[in-house]
PDB file of C-alpha atoms and ligand atoms in Angstrom:
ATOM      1  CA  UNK D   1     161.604  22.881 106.557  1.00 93.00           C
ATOM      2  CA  UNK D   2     163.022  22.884 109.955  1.00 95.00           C
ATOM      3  CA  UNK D   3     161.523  23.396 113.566  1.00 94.00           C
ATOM      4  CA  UNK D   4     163.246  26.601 115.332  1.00 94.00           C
ATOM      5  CA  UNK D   5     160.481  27.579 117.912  1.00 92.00           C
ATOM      6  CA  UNK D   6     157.454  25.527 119.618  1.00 90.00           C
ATOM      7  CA  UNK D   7     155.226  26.541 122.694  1.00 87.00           C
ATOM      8  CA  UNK D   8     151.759  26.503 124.288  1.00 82.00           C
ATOM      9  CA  UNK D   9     151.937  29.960 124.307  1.00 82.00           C
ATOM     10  CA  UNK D  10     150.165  31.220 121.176  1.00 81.00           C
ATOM     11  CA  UNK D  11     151.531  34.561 121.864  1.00 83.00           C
ATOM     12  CA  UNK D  12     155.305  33.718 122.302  1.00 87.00           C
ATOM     13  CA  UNK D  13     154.873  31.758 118.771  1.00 90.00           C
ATOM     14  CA  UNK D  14     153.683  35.101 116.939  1.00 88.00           C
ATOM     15  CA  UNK D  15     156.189  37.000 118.442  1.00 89.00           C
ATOM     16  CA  UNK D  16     158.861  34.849 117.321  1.00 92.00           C
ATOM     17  CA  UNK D  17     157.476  34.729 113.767  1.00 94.00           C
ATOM     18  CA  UNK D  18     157.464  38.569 113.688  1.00 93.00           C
ATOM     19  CA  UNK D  19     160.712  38.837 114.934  1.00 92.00           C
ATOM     20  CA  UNK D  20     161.819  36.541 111.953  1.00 95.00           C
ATOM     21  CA  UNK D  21     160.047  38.168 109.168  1.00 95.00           C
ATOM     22  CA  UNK D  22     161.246  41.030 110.069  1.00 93.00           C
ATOM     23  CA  UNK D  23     164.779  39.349 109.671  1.00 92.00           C
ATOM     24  CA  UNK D  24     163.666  38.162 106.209  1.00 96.00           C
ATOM     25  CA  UNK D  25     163.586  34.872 107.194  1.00 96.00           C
ATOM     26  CA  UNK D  26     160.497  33.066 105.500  1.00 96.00           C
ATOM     27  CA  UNK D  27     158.389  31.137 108.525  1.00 96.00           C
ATOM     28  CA  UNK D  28     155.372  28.956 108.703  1.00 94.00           C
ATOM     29  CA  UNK D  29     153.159  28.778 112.247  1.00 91.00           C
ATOM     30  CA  UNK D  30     151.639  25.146 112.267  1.00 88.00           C
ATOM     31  CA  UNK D  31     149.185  23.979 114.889  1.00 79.00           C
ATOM     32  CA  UNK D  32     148.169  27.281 115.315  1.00 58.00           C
ATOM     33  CA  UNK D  33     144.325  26.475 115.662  1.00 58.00           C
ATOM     34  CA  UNK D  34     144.502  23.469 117.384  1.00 55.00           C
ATOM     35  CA  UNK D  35     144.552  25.026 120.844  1.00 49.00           C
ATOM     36  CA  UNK D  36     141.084  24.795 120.864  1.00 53.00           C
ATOM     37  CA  UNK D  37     140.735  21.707 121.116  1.00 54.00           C
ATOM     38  CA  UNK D  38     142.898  20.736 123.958  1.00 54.00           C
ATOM     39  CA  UNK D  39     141.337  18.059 126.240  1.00 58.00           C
ATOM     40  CA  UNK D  40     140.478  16.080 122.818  1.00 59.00           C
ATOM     41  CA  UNK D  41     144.122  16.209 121.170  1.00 56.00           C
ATOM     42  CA  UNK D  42     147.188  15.014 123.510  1.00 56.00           C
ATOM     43  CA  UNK D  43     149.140  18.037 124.536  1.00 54.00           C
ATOM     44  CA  UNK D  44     151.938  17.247 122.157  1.00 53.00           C
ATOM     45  CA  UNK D  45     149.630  17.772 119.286  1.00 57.00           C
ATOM     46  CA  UNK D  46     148.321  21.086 120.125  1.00 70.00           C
ATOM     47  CA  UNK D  47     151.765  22.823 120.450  1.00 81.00           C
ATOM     48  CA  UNK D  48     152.490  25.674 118.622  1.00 87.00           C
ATOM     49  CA  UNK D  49     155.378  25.725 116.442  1.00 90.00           C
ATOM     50  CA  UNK D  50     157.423  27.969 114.364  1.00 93.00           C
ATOM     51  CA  UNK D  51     159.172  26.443 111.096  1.00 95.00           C
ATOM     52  CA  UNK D  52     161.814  27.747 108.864  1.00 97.00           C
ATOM     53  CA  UNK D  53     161.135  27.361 105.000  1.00 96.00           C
ATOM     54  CA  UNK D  54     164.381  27.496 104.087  1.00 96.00           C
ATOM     55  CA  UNK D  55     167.277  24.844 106.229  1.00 94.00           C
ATOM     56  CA  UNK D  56     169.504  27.363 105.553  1.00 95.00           C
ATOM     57  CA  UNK D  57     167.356  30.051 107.609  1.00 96.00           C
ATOM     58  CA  UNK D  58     168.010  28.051 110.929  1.00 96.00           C
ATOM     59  CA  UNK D  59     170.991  29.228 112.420  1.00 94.00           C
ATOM     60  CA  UNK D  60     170.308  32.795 111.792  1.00 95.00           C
ATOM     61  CA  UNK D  61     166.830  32.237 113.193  1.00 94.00           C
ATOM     62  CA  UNK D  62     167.816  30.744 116.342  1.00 92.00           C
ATOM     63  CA  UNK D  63     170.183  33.937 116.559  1.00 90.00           C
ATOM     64  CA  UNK D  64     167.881  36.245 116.074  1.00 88.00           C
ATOM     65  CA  UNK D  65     165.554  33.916 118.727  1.00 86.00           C
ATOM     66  CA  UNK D  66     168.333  33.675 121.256  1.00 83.00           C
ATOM     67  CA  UNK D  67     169.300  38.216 120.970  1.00 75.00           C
ATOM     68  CA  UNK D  68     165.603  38.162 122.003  1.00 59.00           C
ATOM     69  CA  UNK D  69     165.395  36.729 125.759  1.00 57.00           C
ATOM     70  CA  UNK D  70     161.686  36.278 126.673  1.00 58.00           C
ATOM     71  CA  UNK D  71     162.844  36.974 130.375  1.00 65.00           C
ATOM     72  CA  UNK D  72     162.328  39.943 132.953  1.00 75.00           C
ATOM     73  CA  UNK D  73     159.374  41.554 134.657  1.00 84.00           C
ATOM     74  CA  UNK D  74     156.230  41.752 133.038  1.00 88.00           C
ATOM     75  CA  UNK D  75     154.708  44.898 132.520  1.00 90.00           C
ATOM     76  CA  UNK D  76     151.398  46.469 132.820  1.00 92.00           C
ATOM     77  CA  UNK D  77     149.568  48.323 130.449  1.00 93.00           C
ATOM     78  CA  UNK D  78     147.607  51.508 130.852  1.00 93.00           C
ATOM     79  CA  UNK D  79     144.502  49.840 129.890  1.00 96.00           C
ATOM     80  CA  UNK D  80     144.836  46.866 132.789  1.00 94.00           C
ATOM     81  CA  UNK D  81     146.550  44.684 130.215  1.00 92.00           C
ATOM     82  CA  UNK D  82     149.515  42.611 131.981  1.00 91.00           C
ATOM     83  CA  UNK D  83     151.886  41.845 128.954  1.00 88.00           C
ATOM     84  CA  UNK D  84     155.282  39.696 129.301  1.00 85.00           C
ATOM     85  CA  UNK D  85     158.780  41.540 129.319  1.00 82.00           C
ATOM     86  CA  UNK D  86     159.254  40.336 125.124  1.00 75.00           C
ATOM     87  CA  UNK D  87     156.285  41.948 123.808  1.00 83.00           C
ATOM     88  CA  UNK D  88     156.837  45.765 123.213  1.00 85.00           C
ATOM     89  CA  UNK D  89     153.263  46.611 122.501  1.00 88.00           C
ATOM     90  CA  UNK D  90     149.951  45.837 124.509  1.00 91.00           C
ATOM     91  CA  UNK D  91     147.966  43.043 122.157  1.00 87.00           C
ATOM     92  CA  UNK D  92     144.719  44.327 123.813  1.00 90.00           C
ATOM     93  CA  UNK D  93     144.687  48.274 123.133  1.00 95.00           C
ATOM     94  CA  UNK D  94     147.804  48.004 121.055  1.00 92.00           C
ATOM     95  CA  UNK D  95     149.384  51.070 122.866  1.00 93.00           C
ATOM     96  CA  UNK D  96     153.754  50.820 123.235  1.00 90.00           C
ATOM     97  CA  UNK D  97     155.210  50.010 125.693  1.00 87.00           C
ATOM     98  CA  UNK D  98     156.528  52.868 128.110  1.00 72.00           C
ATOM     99  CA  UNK D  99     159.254  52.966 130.371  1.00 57.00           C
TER     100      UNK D  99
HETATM  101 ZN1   ZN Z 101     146.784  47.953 126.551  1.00 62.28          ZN
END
């Protein structure tokens, strides 16, 4: 197993695992839950991180990771929701996002 992705950012972390599985590249999310108990855990242990099963899987994830810039305005949704420029679809109402 290899590390390709780590953040605080619970949502960033899911968003890169989707965008791998949906490469066919087998991933596993560890830490995950232990968000919760920041303040008891130093910060180091309550990152987020993405893992490739398979060594091989690396390069071509960090490809796919890298086509996918997490950069640019945020948006808003119609429901209030203010979403960052990587995600294409509100996590609240779960509505697309529009141009
Ligand atoms: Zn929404």
């Amino acid at each position: 197993m290899k590390r390709v992705f780590g953040s605080y950012n619970q949502q960033l972390v899911h968003h890169a695992k989707n965008l791998l599985e949906a490469a066919g590249i087998r991933v596993l999310v560890r830490n995950q839950y232990l968000s919760s108990a920041m303040g008891e855990l130093p910060p180091a242990e309550c990152q987020a991180e993405l893992w490739v099963l398979e060594e091989d899987d690396f390069e071509k994830a960090n490809q796919v990771l890298s086509a996918q810039p997490p950069s640019g305005p945020d948006w808003s949704c119609a429901c209030g929701e203010k979403l960052g420029a990587q995600f294409s679809q509100c996590w609240r109402c779960g509505a697309s996002r529009t141009a």
